PDB file of C-alpha atoms in Angstrom:
ATOM      1  CA  UNK A   1       3.274-103.411   4.377  1.00 51.00           C
ATOM      2  CA  UNK A   2       2.381-102.672   0.533  1.00 47.00           C
ATOM      3  CA  UNK A   3       3.353-106.292  -0.608  1.00 48.00           C
ATOM      4  CA  UNK A   4       1.008-108.368   1.780  1.00 48.00           C
ATOM      5  CA  UNK A   5      -1.736-105.824   1.678  1.00 61.00           C
ATOM      6  CA  UNK A   6      -1.713-105.621  -2.145  1.00 63.00           C
ATOM      7  CA  UNK A   7      -2.566-109.505  -1.467  1.00 67.00           C
ATOM      8  CA  UNK A   8      -6.144-108.734  -0.752  1.00 82.00           C
ATOM      9  CA  UNK A   9      -9.007-107.947  -3.218  1.00 92.00           C
ATOM     10  CA  UNK A  10     -10.102-104.714  -2.285  1.00 95.00           C
ATOM     11  CA  UNK A  11     -13.753-104.959   0.189  1.00 94.00           C
ATOM     12  CA  UNK A  12     -16.100-102.643   1.200  1.00 95.00           C
ATOM     13  CA  UNK A  13     -15.588-101.590   4.978  1.00 96.00           C
ATOM     14  CA  UNK A  14     -19.165-102.220   5.874  1.00 97.00           C
ATOM     15  CA  UNK A  15     -18.857-106.146   4.599  1.00 96.00           C
ATOM     16  CA  UNK A  16     -15.519-105.971   6.767  1.00 97.00           C
ATOM     17  CA  UNK A  17     -17.909-104.501   9.434  1.00 98.00           C
ATOM     18  CA  UNK A  18     -20.517-107.078   9.297  1.00 98.00           C
ATOM     19  CA  UNK A  19     -17.718-109.849  10.071  1.00 97.00           C
ATOM     20  CA  UNK A  20     -16.349-108.325  12.442  1.00 98.00           C
ATOM     21  CA  UNK A  21     -19.601-108.306  14.312  1.00 98.00           C
ATOM     22  CA  UNK A  22     -20.579-111.383  14.206  1.00 98.00           C
ATOM     23  CA  UNK A  23     -16.778-112.301  15.217  1.00 98.00           C
ATOM     24  CA  UNK A  24     -17.209-109.592  18.199  1.00 98.00           C
ATOM     25  CA  UNK A  25     -20.728-111.415  18.994  1.00 98.00           C
ATOM     26  CA  UNK A  26     -19.209-114.521  19.386  1.00 98.00           C
ATOM     27  CA  UNK A  27     -16.721-113.497  21.580  1.00 97.00           C
ATOM     28  CA  UNK A  28     -19.207-110.955  23.734  1.00 98.00           C
ATOM     29  CA  UNK A  29     -22.512-111.761  25.034  1.00 98.00           C
ATOM     30  CA  UNK A  30     -23.303-108.075  25.827  1.00 98.00           C
ATOM     31  CA  UNK A  31     -23.209-106.831  22.027  1.00 98.00           C
ATOM     32  CA  UNK A  32     -26.789-106.138  20.886  1.00 98.00           C
ATOM     33  CA  UNK A  33     -27.224-104.575  17.896  1.00 98.00           C
ATOM     34  CA  UNK A  34     -30.135-102.578  16.221  1.00 98.00           C
ATOM     35  CA  UNK A  35     -31.308-102.039  12.332  1.00 97.00           C
ATOM     36  CA  UNK A  36     -33.772 -99.406  10.656  1.00 97.00           C
ATOM     37  CA  UNK A  37     -34.876-102.082   7.791  1.00 96.00           C
ATOM     38  CA  UNK A  38     -31.075-101.942   5.934  1.00 95.00           C
ATOM     39  CA  UNK A  39     -29.639-104.612   7.780  1.00 95.00           C
ATOM     40  CA  UNK A  40     -28.733-106.258   4.423  1.00 95.00           C
ATOM     41  CA  UNK A  41     -26.913-102.984   3.558  1.00 94.00           C
ATOM     42  CA  UNK A  42     -25.348-102.076   6.242  1.00 95.00           C
ATOM     43  CA  UNK A  43     -23.658-106.161   6.295  1.00 97.00           C
ATOM     44  CA  UNK A  44     -25.261-106.501  10.096  1.00 96.00           C
ATOM     45  CA  UNK A  45     -27.468-108.831   8.613  1.00 97.00           C
ATOM     46  CA  UNK A  46     -25.243-111.695   9.324  1.00 97.00           C
ATOM     47  CA  UNK A  47     -25.677-110.482  13.449  1.00 98.00           C
ATOM     48  CA  UNK A  48     -29.252-111.241  13.145  1.00 97.00           C
ATOM     49  CA  UNK A  49     -28.682-114.474  11.939  1.00 97.00           C
ATOM     50  CA  UNK A  50     -26.244-115.564  13.927  1.00 97.00           C
ATOM     51  CA  UNK A  51     -27.700-114.111  17.454  1.00 98.00           C
ATOM     52  CA  UNK A  52     -30.991-113.631  16.628  1.00 97.00           C
ATOM     53  CA  UNK A  53     -31.947-112.914  20.381  1.00 97.00           C
ATOM     54  CA  UNK A  54     -29.336-110.212  20.757  1.00 98.00           C
ATOM     55  CA  UNK A  55     -30.800-108.294  17.132  1.00 98.00           C
ATOM     56  CA  UNK A  56     -33.439-106.082  16.563  1.00 97.00           C
ATOM     57  CA  UNK A  57     -34.941-104.261  13.173  1.00 97.00           C
ATOM     58  CA  UNK A  58     -37.300-101.086  14.499  1.00 97.00           C
ATOM     59  CA  UNK A  59     -38.179-100.535  10.936  1.00 97.00           C
ATOM     60  CA  UNK A  60     -37.313 -97.276   9.223  1.00 96.00           C
ATOM     61  CA  UNK A  61     -37.619 -95.397  12.605  1.00 97.00           C
ATOM     62  CA  UNK A  62     -33.872 -93.939  12.864  1.00 97.00           C
ATOM     63  CA  UNK A  63     -34.539 -91.480  15.780  1.00 97.00           C
ATOM     64  CA  UNK A  64     -36.676 -93.977  17.747  1.00 98.00           C
ATOM     65  CA  UNK A  65     -33.903 -96.632  17.350  1.00 98.00           C
ATOM     66  CA  UNK A  66     -31.217 -94.108  18.929  1.00 98.00           C
ATOM     67  CA  UNK A  67     -33.395 -93.684  21.611  1.00 98.00           C
ATOM     68  CA  UNK A  68     -34.118 -97.037  22.000  1.00 98.00           C
ATOM     69  CA  UNK A  69     -30.122 -98.007  21.829  1.00 98.00           C
ATOM     70  CA  UNK A  70     -29.133 -95.127  24.381  1.00 98.00           C
ATOM     71  CA  UNK A  71     -32.249 -97.092  26.529  1.00 98.00           C
ATOM     72  CA  UNK A  72     -30.318-100.796  26.345  1.00 97.00           C
ATOM     73  CA  UNK A  73     -26.731 -99.563  26.991  1.00 98.00           C
ATOM     74  CA  UNK A  74     -28.072 -98.427  30.364  1.00 98.00           C
ATOM     75  CA  UNK A  75     -28.503-102.043  31.401  1.00 98.00           C
ATOM     76  CA  UNK A  76     -25.062-102.497  30.855  1.00 97.00           C
ATOM     77  CA  UNK A  77     -25.027-103.760  27.205  1.00 98.00           C
ATOM     78  CA  UNK A  78     -22.979-102.447  23.949  1.00 98.00           C
ATOM     79  CA  UNK A  79     -25.030-102.064  21.894  1.00 98.00           C
ATOM     80  CA  UNK A  80     -24.038-101.358  18.062  1.00 98.00           C
ATOM     81  CA  UNK A  81     -26.996 -98.988  15.864  1.00 98.00           C
ATOM     82  CA  UNK A  82     -26.827 -99.283  12.147  1.00 98.00           C
ATOM     83  CA  UNK A  83     -27.915 -97.216   9.158  1.00 97.00           C
ATOM     84  CA  UNK A  84     -27.014 -94.795   6.642  1.00 96.00           C
ATOM     85  CA  UNK A  85     -24.594 -92.032   7.593  1.00 97.00           C
ATOM     86  CA  UNK A  86     -26.912 -89.611   5.883  1.00 96.00           C
ATOM     87  CA  UNK A  87     -29.736 -91.134   8.009  1.00 97.00           C
ATOM     88  CA  UNK A  88     -27.682 -91.516  11.443  1.00 97.00           C
ATOM     89  CA  UNK A  89     -26.218 -88.061  11.224  1.00 97.00           C
ATOM     90  CA  UNK A  90     -29.064 -85.464   9.927  1.00 96.00           C
ATOM     91  CA  UNK A  91     -32.141 -88.017  10.786  1.00 97.00           C
ATOM     92  CA  UNK A  92     -31.630 -88.783  14.262  1.00 97.00           C
ATOM     93  CA  UNK A  93     -28.837 -85.948  15.147  1.00 97.00           C
ATOM     94  CA  UNK A  94     -31.382 -84.462  17.976  1.00 98.00           C
ATOM     95  CA  UNK A  95     -31.594 -88.427  19.303  1.00 98.00           C
ATOM     96  CA  UNK A  96     -27.818 -88.881  19.033  1.00 98.00           C
ATOM     97  CA  UNK A  97     -26.846 -85.555  20.232  1.00 98.00           C
ATOM     98  CA  UNK A  98     -29.488 -85.576  23.426  1.00 98.00           C
ATOM     99  CA  UNK A  99     -29.915 -89.409  24.469  1.00 98.00           C
ATOM    100  CA  UNK A 100     -26.402 -91.013  23.551  1.00 98.00           C
ATOM    101  CA  UNK A 101     -24.027 -87.766  23.736  1.00 98.00           C
ATOM    102  CA  UNK A 102     -25.318 -86.091  26.204  1.00 98.00           C
ATOM    103  CA  UNK A 103     -25.735 -88.947  29.037  1.00 98.00           C
ATOM    104  CA  UNK A 104     -22.455 -90.348  27.190  1.00 98.00           C
ATOM    105  CA  UNK A 105     -24.094 -93.710  26.905  1.00 98.00           C
ATOM    106  CA  UNK A 106     -22.330 -96.941  25.541  1.00 98.00           C
ATOM    107  CA  UNK A 107     -23.774 -96.472  21.941  1.00 98.00           C
ATOM    108  CA  UNK A 108     -21.632 -97.702  18.953  1.00 98.00           C
ATOM    109  CA  UNK A 109     -23.249 -95.655  15.432  1.00 98.00           C
ATOM    110  CA  UNK A 110     -21.842 -97.749  12.685  1.00 98.00           C
ATOM    111  CA  UNK A 111     -22.719 -95.394   9.257  1.00 97.00           C
ATOM    112  CA  UNK A 112     -22.620 -96.839   6.145  1.00 96.00           C
ATOM    113  CA  UNK A 113     -22.721 -95.298   2.854  1.00 94.00           C
ATOM    114  CA  UNK A 114     -20.169 -92.174   3.521  1.00 94.00           C
ATOM    115  CA  UNK A 115     -19.129 -89.744   1.451  1.00 94.00           C
ATOM    116  CA  UNK A 116     -19.552 -89.695  -2.333  1.00 93.00           C
ATOM    117  CA  UNK A 117     -18.824 -93.334  -3.075  1.00 84.00           C
ATOM    118  CA  UNK A 118     -22.875 -94.038  -2.816  1.00 81.00           C
ATOM    119  CA  UNK A 119     -22.625 -93.919  -6.645  1.00 68.00           C
ATOM    120  CA  UNK A 120     -26.017 -93.403  -8.546  1.00 74.00           C
ATOM    121  CA  UNK A 121     -27.843 -93.402  -4.912  1.00 78.00           C
ATOM    122  CA  UNK A 122     -27.292 -89.514  -5.792  1.00 83.00           C
ATOM    123  CA  UNK A 123     -26.768 -86.204  -3.327  1.00 87.00           C
ATOM    124  CA  UNK A 124     -29.934 -87.192  -0.969  1.00 88.00           C
ATOM    125  CA  UNK A 125     -27.753 -90.355  -0.111  1.00 89.00           C
ATOM    126  CA  UNK A 126     -24.314 -88.623  -0.064  1.00 92.00           C
ATOM    127  CA  UNK A 127     -23.460 -88.285   3.524  1.00 94.00           C
ATOM    128  CA  UNK A 128     -20.569 -85.455   2.912  1.00 95.00           C
ATOM    129  CA  UNK A 129     -21.397 -83.300   6.334  1.00 97.00           C
ATOM    130  CA  UNK A 130     -21.779 -86.241   8.685  1.00 98.00           C
ATOM    131  CA  UNK A 131     -18.534 -85.778   9.991  1.00 98.00           C
ATOM    132  CA  UNK A 132     -18.587 -81.976  10.386  1.00 98.00           C
ATOM    133  CA  UNK A 133     -22.290 -82.707  12.693  1.00 98.00           C
ATOM    134  CA  UNK A 134     -20.972 -85.525  15.061  1.00 98.00           C
ATOM    135  CA  UNK A 135     -17.488 -83.708  15.589  1.00 98.00           C
ATOM    136  CA  UNK A 136     -19.394 -80.679  17.119  1.00 98.00           C
ATOM    137  CA  UNK A 137     -20.490 -83.458  19.527  1.00 98.00           C
ATOM    138  CA  UNK A 138     -19.490 -83.407  23.032  1.00 98.00           C
ATOM    139  CA  UNK A 139     -18.352 -87.117  24.470  1.00 98.00           C
ATOM    140  CA  UNK A 140     -18.824 -88.422  20.900  1.00 98.00           C
ATOM    141  CA  UNK A 141     -15.583 -90.549  19.512  1.00 98.00           C
ATOM    142  CA  UNK A 142     -15.542 -90.688  15.427  1.00 98.00           C
ATOM    143  CA  UNK A 143     -13.569 -93.148  13.708  1.00 98.00           C
ATOM    144  CA  UNK A 144     -13.344 -93.506   9.742  1.00 98.00           C
ATOM    145  CA  UNK A 145     -11.028 -96.980   9.216  1.00 97.00           C
ATOM    146  CA  UNK A 146      -9.160 -96.579   5.788  1.00 97.00           C
ATOM    147  CA  UNK A 147     -10.165-100.249   4.621  1.00 96.00           C
ATOM    148  CA  UNK A 148     -11.331-103.661   6.180  1.00 96.00           C
ATOM    149  CA  UNK A 149      -8.590-104.532   8.331  1.00 95.00           C
ATOM    150  CA  UNK A 150      -8.757-101.389   9.929  1.00 96.00           C
ATOM    151  CA  UNK A 151     -12.151-101.372  10.299  1.00 97.00           C
ATOM    152  CA  UNK A 152     -12.363-104.576  12.141  1.00 96.00           C
ATOM    153  CA  UNK A 153     -10.199-103.077  14.316  1.00 96.00           C
ATOM    154  CA  UNK A 154     -11.818-100.121  15.091  1.00 97.00           C
ATOM    155  CA  UNK A 155     -15.349-102.428  15.634  1.00 98.00           C
ATOM    156  CA  UNK A 156     -13.101-104.081  18.357  1.00 97.00           C
ATOM    157  CA  UNK A 157     -11.688-101.033  19.837  1.00 97.00           C
ATOM    158  CA  UNK A 158     -14.962 -99.200  19.881  1.00 98.00           C
ATOM    159  CA  UNK A 159     -16.721-102.297  21.882  1.00 98.00           C
ATOM    160  CA  UNK A 160     -13.740-101.777  24.515  1.00 97.00           C
ATOM    161  CA  UNK A 161     -13.764 -97.960  24.694  1.00 97.00           C
ATOM    162  CA  UNK A 162     -16.801 -96.965  27.155  1.00 98.00           C
ATOM    163  CA  UNK A 163     -18.909 -93.946  25.638  1.00 98.00           C
ATOM    164  CA  UNK A 164     -20.008 -93.142  21.992  1.00 98.00           C
ATOM    165  CA  UNK A 165     -18.680 -93.664  18.812  1.00 98.00           C
ATOM    166  CA  UNK A 166     -19.480 -92.979  15.313  1.00 98.00           C
ATOM    167  CA  UNK A 167     -17.759 -95.453  13.056  1.00 98.00           C
ATOM    168  CA  UNK A 168     -18.055 -94.218   9.260  1.00 98.00           C
ATOM    169  CA  UNK A 169     -18.206 -96.697   6.650  1.00 97.00           C
ATOM    170  CA  UNK A 170     -18.106 -97.207   2.868  1.00 94.00           C
ATOM    171  CA  UNK A 171     -20.212 -98.925   0.820  1.00 93.00           C
ATOM    172  CA  UNK A 172     -18.012-100.086  -2.616  1.00 92.00           C
ATOM    173  CA  UNK A 173     -14.730-102.120  -2.104  1.00 94.00           C
ATOM    174  CA  UNK A 174     -11.902-100.258  -1.286  1.00 94.00           C
ATOM    175  CA  UNK A 175      -7.861-100.937  -1.493  1.00 95.00           C
ATOM    176  CA  UNK A 176      -6.345-102.640   1.024  1.00 95.00           C
ATOM    177  CA  UNK A 177      -4.002-100.793   3.086  1.00 94.00           C
ATOM    178  CA  UNK A 178      -2.730-102.509   5.830  1.00 94.00           C
ATOM    179  CA  UNK A 179      -1.233-106.016   6.927  1.00 86.00           C
ATOM    180  CA  UNK A 180      -2.705-108.481   9.136  1.00 76.00           C
ATOM    181  CA  UNK A 181      -1.058-106.667  12.293  1.00 74.00           C
ATOM    182  CA  UNK A 182      -2.279-104.700  15.243  1.00 66.00           C
ATOM    183  CA  UNK A 183      -2.275-101.045  13.853  1.00 78.00           C
ATOM    184  CA  UNK A 184      -5.441 -99.351  15.554  1.00 90.00           C
ATOM    185  CA  UNK A 185      -5.416 -97.305  18.806  1.00 96.00           C
ATOM    186  CA  UNK A 186      -8.204 -94.650  19.105  1.00 98.00           C
ATOM    187  CA  UNK A 187      -6.687 -90.914  19.038  1.00 98.00           C
ATOM    188  CA  UNK A 188      -3.522 -92.308  17.381  1.00 97.00           C
ATOM    189  CA  UNK A 189      -2.684 -91.530  13.835  1.00 98.00           C
ATOM    190  CA  UNK A 190      -0.506 -94.634  11.684  1.00 97.00           C
ATOM    191  CA  UNK A 191       2.082 -93.195  10.067  1.00 97.00           C
ATOM    192  CA  UNK A 192       2.105 -94.681   6.967  1.00 96.00           C
ATOM    193  CA  UNK A 193       5.525 -93.571   4.720  1.00 96.00           C
ATOM    194  CA  UNK A 194       8.209 -91.020   5.989  1.00 97.00           C
ATOM    195  CA  UNK A 195      11.784 -90.014   5.713  1.00 97.00           C
ATOM    196  CA  UNK A 196      13.960 -87.377   7.033  1.00 96.00           C
ATOM    197  CA  UNK A 197      13.641 -85.690   3.060  1.00 97.00           C
ATOM    198  CA  UNK A 198       9.960 -85.636   3.516  1.00 98.00           C
ATOM    199  CA  UNK A 199       8.901 -82.087   1.795  1.00 98.00           C
ATOM    200  CA  UNK A 200       5.119 -81.976   2.617  1.00 98.00           C
ATOM    201  CA  UNK A 201       2.741 -84.177   4.610  1.00 98.00           C
ATOM    202  CA  UNK A 202      -0.324 -85.955   2.904  1.00 98.00           C
ATOM    203  CA  UNK A 203      -3.221 -86.191   5.691  1.00 98.00           C
ATOM    204  CA  UNK A 204      -6.074 -88.838   4.816  1.00 98.00           C
ATOM    205  CA  UNK A 205      -8.914 -90.362   6.445  1.00 98.00           C
ATOM    206  CA  UNK A 206     -11.060 -93.204   5.115  1.00 97.00           C
ATOM    207  CA  UNK A 207     -11.226 -94.491   1.716  1.00 96.00           C
ATOM    208  CA  UNK A 208      -8.619 -91.192   0.703  1.00 98.00           C
ATOM    209  CA  UNK A 209      -5.385 -92.760   2.386  1.00 98.00           C
ATOM    210  CA  UNK A 210      -5.393 -95.068  -0.742  1.00 97.00           C
ATOM    211  CA  UNK A 211      -5.555 -92.199  -2.814  1.00 98.00           C
ATOM    212  CA  UNK A 212      -2.971 -90.600  -0.415  1.00 98.00           C
ATOM    213  CA  UNK A 213      -0.285 -93.339  -0.699  1.00 98.00           C
ATOM    214  CA  UNK A 214      -0.719 -93.319  -4.939  1.00 98.00           C
ATOM    215  CA  UNK A 215      -0.229 -89.477  -4.668  1.00 98.00           C
ATOM    216  CA  UNK A 216       2.855 -89.986  -2.813  1.00 98.00           C
ATOM    217  CA  UNK A 217       4.121 -92.483  -5.227  1.00 98.00           C
ATOM    218  CA  UNK A 218       3.506 -89.518  -8.016  1.00 98.00           C
ATOM    219  CA  UNK A 219       5.335 -87.022  -5.857  1.00 98.00           C
ATOM    220  CA  UNK A 220       8.532 -89.715  -5.347  1.00 98.00           C
ATOM    221  CA  UNK A 221       8.645 -90.053  -9.270  1.00 98.00           C
ATOM    222  CA  UNK A 222       9.259 -86.249  -9.370  1.00 97.00           C
ATOM    223  CA  UNK A 223      11.561 -85.996  -7.134  1.00 97.00           C
ATOM    224  CA  UNK A 224       9.410 -85.324  -4.057  1.00 98.00           C
ATOM    225  CA  UNK A 225       9.459 -86.938  -0.671  1.00 98.00           C
ATOM    226  CA  UNK A 226       5.891 -86.885   0.942  1.00 98.00           C
ATOM    227  CA  UNK A 227       5.092 -88.204   4.555  1.00 98.00           C
ATOM    228  CA  UNK A 228       1.483 -90.042   4.346  1.00 98.00           C
ATOM    229  CA  UNK A 229      -1.141 -90.278   7.243  1.00 98.00           C
ATOM    230  CA  UNK A 230      -3.579 -92.048   8.359  1.00 98.00           C
ATOM    231  CA  UNK A 231      -6.253 -90.124  10.036  1.00 98.00           C
ATOM    232  CA  UNK A 232      -8.461 -93.262  11.569  1.00 98.00           C
ATOM    233  CA  UNK A 233      -9.890 -91.077  14.397  1.00 98.00           C
ATOM    234  CA  UNK A 234     -11.002 -87.503  13.624  1.00 98.00           C
ATOM    235  CA  UNK A 235     -12.370 -87.297  17.142  1.00 98.00           C
ATOM    236  CA  UNK A 236     -10.278 -86.773  19.079  1.00 98.00           C
ATOM    237  CA  UNK A 237      -7.730 -85.857  16.733  1.00 98.00           C
ATOM    238  CA  UNK A 238      -3.930 -86.954  17.014  1.00 98.00           C
ATOM    239  CA  UNK A 239      -2.506 -83.471  18.311  1.00 98.00           C
ATOM    240  CA  UNK A 240       1.367 -84.896  18.191  1.00 98.00           C
ATOM    241  CA  UNK A 241       1.509 -86.219  14.558  1.00 98.00           C
ATOM    242  CA  UNK A 242       0.158 -83.837  12.971  1.00 98.00           C
ATOM    243  CA  UNK A 243       1.974 -81.191  14.546  1.00 98.00           C
ATOM    244  CA  UNK A 244       5.199 -83.056  14.580  1.00 98.00           C
ATOM    245  CA  UNK A 245       4.140 -83.323  10.331  1.00 98.00           C
ATOM    246  CA  UNK A 246       3.908 -79.698  10.469  1.00 98.00           C
ATOM    247  CA  UNK A 247       7.223 -79.118  11.967  1.00 97.00           C
ATOM    248  CA  UNK A 248       9.454 -81.837  10.145  1.00 98.00           C
ATOM    249  CA  UNK A 249       7.735 -80.790   6.554  1.00 98.00           C
ATOM    250  CA  UNK A 250       6.966 -77.624   6.663  1.00 98.00           C
ATOM    251  CA  UNK A 251       3.521 -77.711   4.496  1.00 98.00           C
ATOM    252  CA  UNK A 252       0.520 -79.802   4.683  1.00 98.00           C
ATOM    253  CA  UNK A 253      -2.459 -81.357   2.534  1.00 98.00           C
ATOM    254  CA  UNK A 254      -5.512 -82.784   4.123  1.00 98.00           C
ATOM    255  CA  UNK A 255      -7.595 -85.676   1.928  1.00 98.00           C
ATOM    256  CA  UNK A 256     -11.430 -86.398   3.120  1.00 98.00           C
ATOM    257  CA  UNK A 257     -14.208 -87.494   0.730  1.00 97.00           C
ATOM    258  CA  UNK A 258     -16.486 -85.042   2.789  1.00 98.00           C
ATOM    259  CA  UNK A 259     -17.227 -81.280   2.669  1.00 98.00           C
ATOM    260  CA  UNK A 260     -13.551 -79.504   3.856  1.00 97.00           C
ATOM    261  CA  UNK A 261     -15.633 -77.768   6.230  1.00 96.00           C
ATOM    262  CA  UNK A 262     -15.945 -79.694   9.674  1.00 97.00           C
ATOM    263  CA  UNK A 263     -14.089 -82.798   8.905  1.00 97.00           C
ATOM    264  CA  UNK A 264     -10.450 -83.826   8.634  1.00 98.00           C
ATOM    265  CA  UNK A 265      -9.056 -80.644   7.053  1.00 98.00           C
ATOM    266  CA  UNK A 266     -10.952 -78.666   9.608  1.00 98.00           C
ATOM    267  CA  UNK A 267      -9.642 -80.703  12.711  1.00 98.00           C
ATOM    268  CA  UNK A 268      -6.050 -80.410  11.017  1.00 98.00           C
ATOM    269  CA  UNK A 269      -6.365 -76.480  10.786  1.00 98.00           C
ATOM    270  CA  UNK A 270      -7.305 -75.991  14.163  1.00 98.00           C
ATOM    271  CA  UNK A 271      -4.297 -77.854  14.977  1.00 98.00           C
ATOM    272  CA  UNK A 272      -1.808 -75.996  13.017  1.00 98.00           C
ATOM    273  CA  UNK A 273      -3.239 -72.981  14.124  1.00 98.00           C
ATOM    274  CA  UNK A 274      -2.537 -73.485  17.844  1.00 97.00           C
ATOM    275  CA  UNK A 275       0.267 -75.536  17.565  1.00 97.00           C
ATOM    276  CA  UNK A 276       2.408 -75.358  14.019  1.00 97.00           C
ATOM    277  CA  UNK A 277       0.908 -73.040  11.276  1.00 97.00           C
ATOM    278  CA  UNK A 278       2.456 -73.995   7.663  1.00 98.00           C
ATOM    279  CA  UNK A 279       1.219 -73.741   4.449  1.00 98.00           C
ATOM    280  CA  UNK A 280      -1.960 -76.262   3.744  1.00 98.00           C
ATOM    281  CA  UNK A 281      -4.488 -76.958   1.242  1.00 98.00           C
ATOM    282  CA  UNK A 282      -7.733 -79.090   1.712  1.00 98.00           C
ATOM    283  CA  UNK A 283      -8.911 -81.457  -0.614  1.00 98.00           C
ATOM    284  CA  UNK A 284     -12.837 -82.171  -0.299  1.00 98.00           C
ATOM    285  CA  UNK A 285     -16.128 -81.135  -1.567  1.00 97.00           C
ATOM    286  CA  UNK A 286     -15.544 -77.280  -1.418  1.00 97.00           C
ATOM    287  CA  UNK A 287     -19.352 -76.446  -0.460  1.00 95.00           C
ATOM    288  CA  UNK A 288     -21.014 -78.442  -2.921  1.00 94.00           C
ATOM    289  CA  UNK A 289     -23.558 -81.172  -2.983  1.00 94.00           C
ATOM    290  CA  UNK A 290     -22.730 -84.342  -4.956  1.00 92.00           C
ATOM    291  CA  UNK A 291     -24.949 -86.027  -7.693  1.00 91.00           C
ATOM    292  CA  UNK A 292     -24.912 -89.345  -9.017  1.00 92.00           C
ATOM    293  CA  UNK A 293     -22.512 -90.595 -11.211  1.00 90.00           C
ATOM    294  CA  UNK A 294     -19.449 -93.335 -10.902  1.00 91.00           C
ATOM    295  CA  UNK A 295     -17.102 -92.667  -7.771  1.00 91.00           C
ATOM    296  CA  UNK A 296     -14.228 -92.089  -9.398  1.00 92.00           C
ATOM    297  CA  UNK A 297     -15.582 -89.963 -11.843  1.00 93.00           C
ATOM    298  CA  UNK A 298     -16.787 -87.772  -9.289  1.00 94.00           C
ATOM    299  CA  UNK A 299     -13.837 -87.856  -7.308  1.00 96.00           C
ATOM    300  CA  UNK A 300     -12.813 -86.436 -10.857  1.00 96.00           C
ATOM    301  CA  UNK A 301     -14.860 -83.681 -11.290  1.00 96.00           C
ATOM    302  CA  UNK A 302     -14.955 -82.475  -7.593  1.00 96.00           C
ATOM    303  CA  UNK A 303     -11.095 -82.654  -7.965  1.00 97.00           C
ATOM    304  CA  UNK A 304     -10.571 -85.283  -5.049  1.00 98.00           C
ATOM    305  CA  UNK A 305      -8.537 -87.545  -6.906  1.00 97.00           C
ATOM    306  CA  UNK A 306      -5.101 -88.659  -6.972  1.00 98.00           C
ATOM    307  CA  UNK A 307      -3.965 -85.976  -9.453  1.00 98.00           C
ATOM    308  CA  UNK A 308      -5.265 -83.032  -7.404  1.00 98.00           C
ATOM    309  CA  UNK A 309      -3.504 -84.557  -4.552  1.00 98.00           C
ATOM    310  CA  UNK A 310      -0.417 -83.857  -5.727  1.00 98.00           C
ATOM    311  CA  UNK A 311      -1.185 -80.952  -7.439  1.00 98.00           C
ATOM    312  CA  UNK A 312      -2.214 -79.372  -4.153  1.00 98.00           C
ATOM    313  CA  UNK A 313       1.348 -80.778  -2.621  1.00 98.00           C
ATOM    314  CA  UNK A 314       3.129 -79.098  -5.069  1.00 98.00           C
ATOM    315  CA  UNK A 315       1.295 -75.977  -4.257  1.00 98.00           C
ATOM    316  CA  UNK A 316       1.907 -76.344  -0.602  1.00 98.00           C
ATOM    317  CA  UNK A 317       5.931 -76.899  -1.308  1.00 98.00           C
ATOM    318  CA  UNK A 318       5.995 -73.489  -3.216  1.00 97.00           C
ATOM    319  CA  UNK A 319       4.202 -71.463  -0.939  1.00 96.00           C
ATOM    320  CA  UNK A 320       6.634 -72.544   1.727  1.00 94.00           C
ATOM    321  CA  UNK A 321       8.821 -69.523   3.210  1.00 91.00           C
ATOM    322  CA  UNK A 322      12.358 -69.911   1.690  1.00 78.00           C
ATOM    323  CA  UNK A 323      14.905 -69.625   4.495  1.00 56.00           C
ATOM    324  CA  UNK A 324      16.775 -66.557   4.470  1.00 49.00           C
ATOM    325  CA  UNK A 325      20.526 -66.075   3.534  1.00 44.00           C
ATOM    326  CA  UNK A 326      22.990 -65.574   6.364  1.00 41.00           C
ATOM    327  CA  UNK A 327      23.356 -61.949   5.304  1.00 44.00           C
ATOM    328  CA  UNK A 328      19.289 -61.239   5.648  1.00 43.00           C
ATOM    329  CA  UNK A 329      19.787 -62.812   9.158  1.00 39.00           C
ATOM    330  CA  UNK A 330      22.153 -60.401   9.813  1.00 40.00           C
TER     331      UNK A 330
END
């Protein structure tokens, strides 16, 4: 996987989304696209050019866009509504809840600029709460692909799935993770790295998957085996894979470009609490807004970079209960 994936250049998942959307439109005439005045930024502009009769720009009116998308979906169309994640999850929050999730209409919300990676756009455009907000809505499925290929798979999987889907996309390029083979099933996490000797599980989502893989390599260099799991589907989350990892490795670190509250970290903690509690640490924003700056500098500032995942993994391993001596058992 790593050798073939390394041959590709880093690509922003919004770019991969735009290309996948055109391919999807070519194979499925029922696909309709809505935009809110930023088609060039969400990369759906190519769909507008290729299929002008199936693309609509509603202007700066995200709330109206979600309502119109839901209405059109009731006619049998598969509607993709695109905008920035911060506008989708907050400005149009009530419309998504009441007019898309409640009636369970077939709308796919493609939300770009998720997390801290929006760089100089600053805190107002950094969606670091979107997963928590959307996860609380019944009937909503949430996808957070890690690279360009998994974004393409997510787009096609979302089109085949009936019901509301939220797809989170990145503004900036992210390293390639996957080969050109099928590897995306909604609700099933992908184990990217594992061995019988794993001492900790690194459970990541979105662009943090590449940092988790880097962390696993650094841990290996100091004699620590780590399992790496890509949770591309935040909801419904893959409870079986997470519980199995907890049982087999005895400790978990989650990594997300999002608040640690309500997103991946909370989802995994809920699974562990109900299935198999183990020592756990969460990497992500800790009840703080972001600020303008280079993404990598921000990840370091908020202790969300590779070295912080490594440090968290070592802390988890130290917290793991030691097995009782035979004499203590007696």
